[in-house]
Coordinates of N, CA and C in Angstrom, one line a residue:
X19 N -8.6 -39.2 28.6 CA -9.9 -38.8 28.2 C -10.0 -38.9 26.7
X20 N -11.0 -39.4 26.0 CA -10.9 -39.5 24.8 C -11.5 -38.2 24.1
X21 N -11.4 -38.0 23.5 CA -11.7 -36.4 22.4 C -12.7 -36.9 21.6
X22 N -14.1 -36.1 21.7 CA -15.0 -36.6 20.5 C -14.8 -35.7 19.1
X23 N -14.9 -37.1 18.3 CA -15.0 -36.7 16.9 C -16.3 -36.4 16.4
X24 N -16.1 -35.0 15.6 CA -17.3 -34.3 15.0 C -17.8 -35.4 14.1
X25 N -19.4 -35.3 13.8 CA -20.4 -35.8 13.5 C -20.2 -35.4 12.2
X26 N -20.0 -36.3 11.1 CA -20.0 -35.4 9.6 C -21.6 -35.9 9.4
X27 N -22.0 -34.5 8.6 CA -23.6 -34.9 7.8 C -23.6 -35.0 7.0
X28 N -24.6 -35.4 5.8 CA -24.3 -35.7 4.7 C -25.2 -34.5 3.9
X29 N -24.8 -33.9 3.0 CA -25.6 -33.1 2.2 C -27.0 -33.8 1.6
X30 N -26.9 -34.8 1.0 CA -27.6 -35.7 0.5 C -29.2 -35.0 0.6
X31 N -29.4 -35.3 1.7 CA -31.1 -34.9 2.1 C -31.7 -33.5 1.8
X32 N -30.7 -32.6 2.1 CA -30.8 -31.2 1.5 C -31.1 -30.8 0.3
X33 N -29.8 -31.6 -0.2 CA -30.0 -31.1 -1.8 C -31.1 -31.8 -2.6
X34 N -31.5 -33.2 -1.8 CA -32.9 -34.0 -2.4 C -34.5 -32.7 -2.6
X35 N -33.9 -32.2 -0.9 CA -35.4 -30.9 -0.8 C -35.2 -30.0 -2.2
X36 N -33.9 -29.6 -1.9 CA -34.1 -28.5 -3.0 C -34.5 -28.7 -4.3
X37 N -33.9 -30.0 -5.1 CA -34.0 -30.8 -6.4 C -35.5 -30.4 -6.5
X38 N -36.5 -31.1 -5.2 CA -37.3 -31.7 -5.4 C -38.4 -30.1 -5.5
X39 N -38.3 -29.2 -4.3 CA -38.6 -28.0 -4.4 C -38.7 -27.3 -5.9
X40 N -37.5 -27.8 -6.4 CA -37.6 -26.7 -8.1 C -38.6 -27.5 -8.8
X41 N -38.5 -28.7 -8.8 CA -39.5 -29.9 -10.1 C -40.7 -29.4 -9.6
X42 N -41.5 -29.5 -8.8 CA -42.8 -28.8 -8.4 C -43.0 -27.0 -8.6
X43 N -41.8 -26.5 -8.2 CA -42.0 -24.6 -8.5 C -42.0 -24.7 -9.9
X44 N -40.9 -25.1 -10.5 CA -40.9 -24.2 -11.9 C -41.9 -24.8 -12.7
X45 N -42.5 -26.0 -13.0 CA -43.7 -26.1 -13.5 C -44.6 -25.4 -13.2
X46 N -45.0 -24.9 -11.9 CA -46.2 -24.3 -11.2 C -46.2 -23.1 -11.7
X47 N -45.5 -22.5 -11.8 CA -45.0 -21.3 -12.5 C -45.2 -20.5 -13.5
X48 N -44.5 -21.9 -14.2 CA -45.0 -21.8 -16.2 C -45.9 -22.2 -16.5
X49 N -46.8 -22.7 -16.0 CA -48.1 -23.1 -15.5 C -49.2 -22.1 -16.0
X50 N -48.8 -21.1 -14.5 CA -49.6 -19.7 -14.5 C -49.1 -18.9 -14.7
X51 N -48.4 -18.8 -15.6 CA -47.6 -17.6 -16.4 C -48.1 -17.7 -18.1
X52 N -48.4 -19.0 -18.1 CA -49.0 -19.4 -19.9 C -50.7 -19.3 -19.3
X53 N -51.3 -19.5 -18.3 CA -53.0 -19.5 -18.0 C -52.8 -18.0 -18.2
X54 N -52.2 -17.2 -17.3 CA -52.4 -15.8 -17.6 C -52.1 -15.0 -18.8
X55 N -51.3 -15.1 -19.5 CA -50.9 -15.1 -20.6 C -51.8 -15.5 -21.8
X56 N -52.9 -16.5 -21.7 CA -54.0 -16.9 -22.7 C -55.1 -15.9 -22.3
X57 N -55.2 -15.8 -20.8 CA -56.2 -15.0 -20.0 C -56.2 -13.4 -21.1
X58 N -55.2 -13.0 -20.7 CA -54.8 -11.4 -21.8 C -54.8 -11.7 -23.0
X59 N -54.3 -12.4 -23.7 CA -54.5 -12.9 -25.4 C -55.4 -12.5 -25.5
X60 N -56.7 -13.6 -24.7 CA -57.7 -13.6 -25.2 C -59.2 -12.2 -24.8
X61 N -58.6 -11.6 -24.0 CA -59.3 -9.8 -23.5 C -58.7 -9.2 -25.2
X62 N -57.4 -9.3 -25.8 CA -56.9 -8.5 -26.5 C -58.2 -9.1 -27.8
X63 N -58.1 -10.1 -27.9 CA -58.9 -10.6 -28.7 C -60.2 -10.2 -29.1
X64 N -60.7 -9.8 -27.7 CA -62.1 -9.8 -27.5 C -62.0 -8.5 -27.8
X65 N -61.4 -7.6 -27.6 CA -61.5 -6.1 -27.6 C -61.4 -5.5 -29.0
X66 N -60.7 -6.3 -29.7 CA -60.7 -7.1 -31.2 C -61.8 -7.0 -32.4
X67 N -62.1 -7.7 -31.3 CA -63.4 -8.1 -31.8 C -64.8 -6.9 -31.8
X68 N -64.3 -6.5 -30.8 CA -65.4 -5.1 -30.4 C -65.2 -3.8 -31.5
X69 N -63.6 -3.6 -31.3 CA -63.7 -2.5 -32.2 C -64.2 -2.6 -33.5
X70 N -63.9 -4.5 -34.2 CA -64.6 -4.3 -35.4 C -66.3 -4.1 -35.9
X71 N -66.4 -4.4 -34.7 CA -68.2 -3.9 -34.8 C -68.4 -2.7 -34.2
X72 N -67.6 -2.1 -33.6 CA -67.4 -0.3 -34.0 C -67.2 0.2 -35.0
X73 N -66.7 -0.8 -36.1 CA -66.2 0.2 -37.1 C -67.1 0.0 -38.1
X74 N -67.9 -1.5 -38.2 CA -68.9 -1.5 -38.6 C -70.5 -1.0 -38.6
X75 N -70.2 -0.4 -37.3 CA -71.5 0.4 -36.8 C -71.2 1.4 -37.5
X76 N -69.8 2.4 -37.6 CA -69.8 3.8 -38.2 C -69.7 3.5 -40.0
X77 N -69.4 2.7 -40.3 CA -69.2 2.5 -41.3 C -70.9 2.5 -42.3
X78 N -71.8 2.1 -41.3 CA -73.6 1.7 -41.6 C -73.6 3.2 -41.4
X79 N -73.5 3.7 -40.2 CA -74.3 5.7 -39.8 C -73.5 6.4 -41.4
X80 N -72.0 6.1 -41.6 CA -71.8 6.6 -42.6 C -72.4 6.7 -44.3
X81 N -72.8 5.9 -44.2 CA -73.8 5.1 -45.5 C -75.0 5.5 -45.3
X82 N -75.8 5.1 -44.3 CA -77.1 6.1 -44.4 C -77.0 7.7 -44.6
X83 N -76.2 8.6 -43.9 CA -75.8 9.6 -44.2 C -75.4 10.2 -45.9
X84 N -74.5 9.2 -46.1 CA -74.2 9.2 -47.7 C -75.2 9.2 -49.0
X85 N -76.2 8.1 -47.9 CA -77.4 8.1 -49.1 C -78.0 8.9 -49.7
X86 N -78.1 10.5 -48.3 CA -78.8 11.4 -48.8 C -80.5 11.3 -49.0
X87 N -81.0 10.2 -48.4 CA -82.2 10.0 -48.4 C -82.8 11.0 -47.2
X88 N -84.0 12.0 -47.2 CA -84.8 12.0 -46.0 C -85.4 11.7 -45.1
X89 N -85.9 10.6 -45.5 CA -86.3 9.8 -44.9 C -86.3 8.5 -44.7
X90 N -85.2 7.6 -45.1 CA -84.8 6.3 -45.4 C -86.0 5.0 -44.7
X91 N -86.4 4.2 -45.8 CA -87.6 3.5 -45.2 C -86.7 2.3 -44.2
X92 N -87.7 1.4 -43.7 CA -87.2 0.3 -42.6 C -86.5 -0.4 -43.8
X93 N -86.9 -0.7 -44.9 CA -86.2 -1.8 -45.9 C -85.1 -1.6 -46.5
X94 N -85.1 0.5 -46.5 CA -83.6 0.8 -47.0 C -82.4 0.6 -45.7
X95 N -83.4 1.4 -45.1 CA -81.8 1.0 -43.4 C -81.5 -0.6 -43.4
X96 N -82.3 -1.6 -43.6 CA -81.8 -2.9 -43.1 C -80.7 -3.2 -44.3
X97 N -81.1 -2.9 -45.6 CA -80.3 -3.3 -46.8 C -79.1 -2.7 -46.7
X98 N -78.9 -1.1 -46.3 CA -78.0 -0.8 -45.6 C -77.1 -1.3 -44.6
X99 N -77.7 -1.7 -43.9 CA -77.3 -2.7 -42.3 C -76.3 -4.0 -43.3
X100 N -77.0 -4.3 -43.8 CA -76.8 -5.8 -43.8 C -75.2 -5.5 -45.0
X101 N -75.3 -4.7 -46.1 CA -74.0 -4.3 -46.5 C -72.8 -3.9 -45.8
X102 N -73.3 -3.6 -44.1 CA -72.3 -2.6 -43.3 C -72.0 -4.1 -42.2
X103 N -72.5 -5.2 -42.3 CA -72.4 -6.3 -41.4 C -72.8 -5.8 -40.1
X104 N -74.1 -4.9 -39.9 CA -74.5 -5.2 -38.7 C -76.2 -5.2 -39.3
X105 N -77.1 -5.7 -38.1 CA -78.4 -6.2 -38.3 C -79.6 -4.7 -37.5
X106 N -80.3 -4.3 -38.1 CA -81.1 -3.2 -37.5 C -81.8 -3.9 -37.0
X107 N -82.0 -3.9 -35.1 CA -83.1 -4.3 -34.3 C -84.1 -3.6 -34.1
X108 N -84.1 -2.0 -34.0 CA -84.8 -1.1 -33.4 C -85.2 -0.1 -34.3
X109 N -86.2 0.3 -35.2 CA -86.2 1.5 -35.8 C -87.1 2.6 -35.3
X110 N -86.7 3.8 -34.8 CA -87.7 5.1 -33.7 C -87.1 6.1 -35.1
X111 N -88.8 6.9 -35.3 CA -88.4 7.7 -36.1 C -88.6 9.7 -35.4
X112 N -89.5 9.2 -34.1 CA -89.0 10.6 -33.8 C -88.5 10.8 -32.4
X113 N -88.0 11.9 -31.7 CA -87.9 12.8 -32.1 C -86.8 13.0 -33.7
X114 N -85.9 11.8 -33.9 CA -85.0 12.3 -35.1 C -85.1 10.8 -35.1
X115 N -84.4 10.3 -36.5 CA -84.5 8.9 -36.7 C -83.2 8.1 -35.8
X116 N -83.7 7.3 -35.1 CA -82.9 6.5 -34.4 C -82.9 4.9 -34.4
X117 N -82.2 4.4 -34.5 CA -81.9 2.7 -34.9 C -80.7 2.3 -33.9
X118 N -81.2 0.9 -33.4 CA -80.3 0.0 -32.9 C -79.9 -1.0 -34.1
X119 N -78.8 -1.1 -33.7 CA -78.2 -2.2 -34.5 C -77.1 -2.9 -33.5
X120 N -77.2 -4.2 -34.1 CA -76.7 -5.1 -34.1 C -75.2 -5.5 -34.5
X121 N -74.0 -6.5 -33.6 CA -72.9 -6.6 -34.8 C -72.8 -7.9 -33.8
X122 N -72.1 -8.7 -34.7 CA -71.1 -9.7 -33.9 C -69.8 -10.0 -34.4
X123 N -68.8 -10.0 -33.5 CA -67.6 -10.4 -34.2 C -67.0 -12.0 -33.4
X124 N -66.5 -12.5 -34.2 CA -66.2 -14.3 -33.7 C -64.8 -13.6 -33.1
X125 N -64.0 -14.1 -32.6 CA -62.9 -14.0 -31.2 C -62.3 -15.8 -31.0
X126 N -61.1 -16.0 -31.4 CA -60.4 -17.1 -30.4 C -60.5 -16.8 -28.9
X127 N -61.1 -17.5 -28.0 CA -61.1 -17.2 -26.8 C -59.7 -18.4 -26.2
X128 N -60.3 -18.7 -24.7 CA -58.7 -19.5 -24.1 C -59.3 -21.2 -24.7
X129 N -60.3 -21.6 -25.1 CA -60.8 -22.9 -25.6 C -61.5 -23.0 -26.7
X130 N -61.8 -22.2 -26.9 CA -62.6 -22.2 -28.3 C -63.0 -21.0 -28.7
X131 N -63.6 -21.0 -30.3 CA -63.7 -19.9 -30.4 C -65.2 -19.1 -30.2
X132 N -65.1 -17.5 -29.8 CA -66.1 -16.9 -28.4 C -67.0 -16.1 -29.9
X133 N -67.8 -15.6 -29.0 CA -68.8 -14.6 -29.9 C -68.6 -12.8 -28.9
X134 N -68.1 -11.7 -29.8 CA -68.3 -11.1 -29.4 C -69.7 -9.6 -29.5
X135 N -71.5 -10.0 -29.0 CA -72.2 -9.3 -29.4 C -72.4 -7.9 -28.7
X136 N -72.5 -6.4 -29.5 CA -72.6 -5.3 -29.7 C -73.8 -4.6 -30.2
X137 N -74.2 -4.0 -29.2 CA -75.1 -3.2 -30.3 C -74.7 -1.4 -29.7
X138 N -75.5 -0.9 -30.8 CA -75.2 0.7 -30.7 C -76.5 1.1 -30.8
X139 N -76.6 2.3 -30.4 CA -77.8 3.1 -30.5 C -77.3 4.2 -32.0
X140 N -77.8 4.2 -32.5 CA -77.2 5.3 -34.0 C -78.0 6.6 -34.2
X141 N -77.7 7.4 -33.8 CA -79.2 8.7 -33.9 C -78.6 9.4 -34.9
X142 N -79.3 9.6 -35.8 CA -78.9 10.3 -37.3 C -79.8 11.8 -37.4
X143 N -79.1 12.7 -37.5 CA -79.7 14.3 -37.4 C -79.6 14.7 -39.2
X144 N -80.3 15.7 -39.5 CA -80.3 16.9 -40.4 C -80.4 15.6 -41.8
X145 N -81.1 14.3 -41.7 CA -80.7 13.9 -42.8 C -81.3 14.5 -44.1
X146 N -80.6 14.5 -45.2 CA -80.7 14.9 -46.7 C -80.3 16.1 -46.8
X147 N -79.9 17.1 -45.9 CA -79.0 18.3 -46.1 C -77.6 18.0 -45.9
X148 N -76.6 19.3 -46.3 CA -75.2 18.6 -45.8 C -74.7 18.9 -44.7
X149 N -75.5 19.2 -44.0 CA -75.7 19.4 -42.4 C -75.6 17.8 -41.9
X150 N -75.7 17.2 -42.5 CA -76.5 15.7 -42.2 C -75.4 14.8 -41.0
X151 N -75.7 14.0 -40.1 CA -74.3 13.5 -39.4 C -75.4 12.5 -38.5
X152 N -74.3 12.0 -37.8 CA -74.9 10.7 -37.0 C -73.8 11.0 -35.4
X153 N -74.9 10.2 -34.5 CA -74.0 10.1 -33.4 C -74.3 8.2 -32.9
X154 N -72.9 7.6 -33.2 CA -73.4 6.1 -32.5 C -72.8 5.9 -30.7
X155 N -73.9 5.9 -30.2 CA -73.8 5.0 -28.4 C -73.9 4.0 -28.0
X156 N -72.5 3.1 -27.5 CA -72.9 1.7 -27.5 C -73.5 1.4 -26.4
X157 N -74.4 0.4 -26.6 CA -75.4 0.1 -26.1 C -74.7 -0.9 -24.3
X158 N -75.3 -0.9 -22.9 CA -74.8 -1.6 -22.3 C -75.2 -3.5 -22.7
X159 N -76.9 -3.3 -23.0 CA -77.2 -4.6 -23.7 C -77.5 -4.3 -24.4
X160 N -77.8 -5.8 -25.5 CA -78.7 -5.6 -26.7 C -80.0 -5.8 -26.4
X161 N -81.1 -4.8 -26.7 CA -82.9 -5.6 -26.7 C -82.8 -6.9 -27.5
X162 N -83.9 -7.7 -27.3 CA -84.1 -9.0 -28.3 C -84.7 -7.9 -29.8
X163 N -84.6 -8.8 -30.7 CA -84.9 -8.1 -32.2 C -86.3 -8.0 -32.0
X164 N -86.9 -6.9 -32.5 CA -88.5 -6.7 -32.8 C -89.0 -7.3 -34.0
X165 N -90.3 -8.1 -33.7 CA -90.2 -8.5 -34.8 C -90.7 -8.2 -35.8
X166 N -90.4 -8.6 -36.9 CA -91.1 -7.7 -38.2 C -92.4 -7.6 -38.4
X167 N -93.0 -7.8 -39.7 CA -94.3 -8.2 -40.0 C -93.9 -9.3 -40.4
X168 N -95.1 -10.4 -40.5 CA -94.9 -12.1 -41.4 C -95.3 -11.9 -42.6
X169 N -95.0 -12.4 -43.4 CA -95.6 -13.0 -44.5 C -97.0 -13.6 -44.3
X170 N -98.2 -13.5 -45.3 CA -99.2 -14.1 -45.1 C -99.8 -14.9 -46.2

């Protein structure tokens, strides 16, 4: 009776899957590990971007306050505004003087660079005493700007 000899296999094919398995994973990978990675950059960015027109908003309530005017006209808050880099959309003078304003800050986003727009609500109490102070609420949107008077 003759004795069968075992079948040898060849690695070959195996190791082709596995080769071939990593050249497809690890790109895939680093792939979406650099997309996500730009994804958060660019949230950090944006957030960035936000606080600096927070800081620009308190920086304007702090200036009007500073002025010490009582009653600060539309032409002084905007000249104001516009030294503090944000834009007055909204001026309500009662119950207490209140103004929206405007900011935008520019942001690298994941392709180009993004806009990031802000506005706040600014309610300014006790002005021209030293009682005097501001509260800013950021706004969820901006209104469109009101428009001025024209020129005639």
């Amino acid at each position: 009776m003759a004795t069968r000899q075992p079948v040898q296999q060849s690695w070959t094919p195996a190791v082709l899957v596995i080769v071939l398995a990593l050249v497809i994973a690890v790109p895939t990978v680093a792939i979406e590990v650099g997309f996500r990675r730009m994804a958060t950059d660019g949230r950090a960015e944006q957030a960035r971007a936000e606080a600096d027109v927070t800081r620009f908003t308190q920086a304007y309530a702090d200036a009007v306050v500073a002025d010490g005017d009582l009653a600060p006209t539309d032409d002084r808050l905007a000249a104001v505004a516009e030294g503090a880099r944000v834009q007055v959309r909204e001026v309500r003078r009662l119950p207490d003087l209140t103004v929206i304003v405007y900011g935008e800050a520019l942001f690298s986003g994941m392709y180009s660079v993004s806009r990031s727009d802000v506005c706040y609500r600014v309610t300014f109490h006790d002005l021209g005493t030293a009682a005097a102070g501001s509260v800013a609420e950021r706004l969820a949107d901006c209104p469109p700007p009101v428009p001025g008077p024209t020129p005639s």
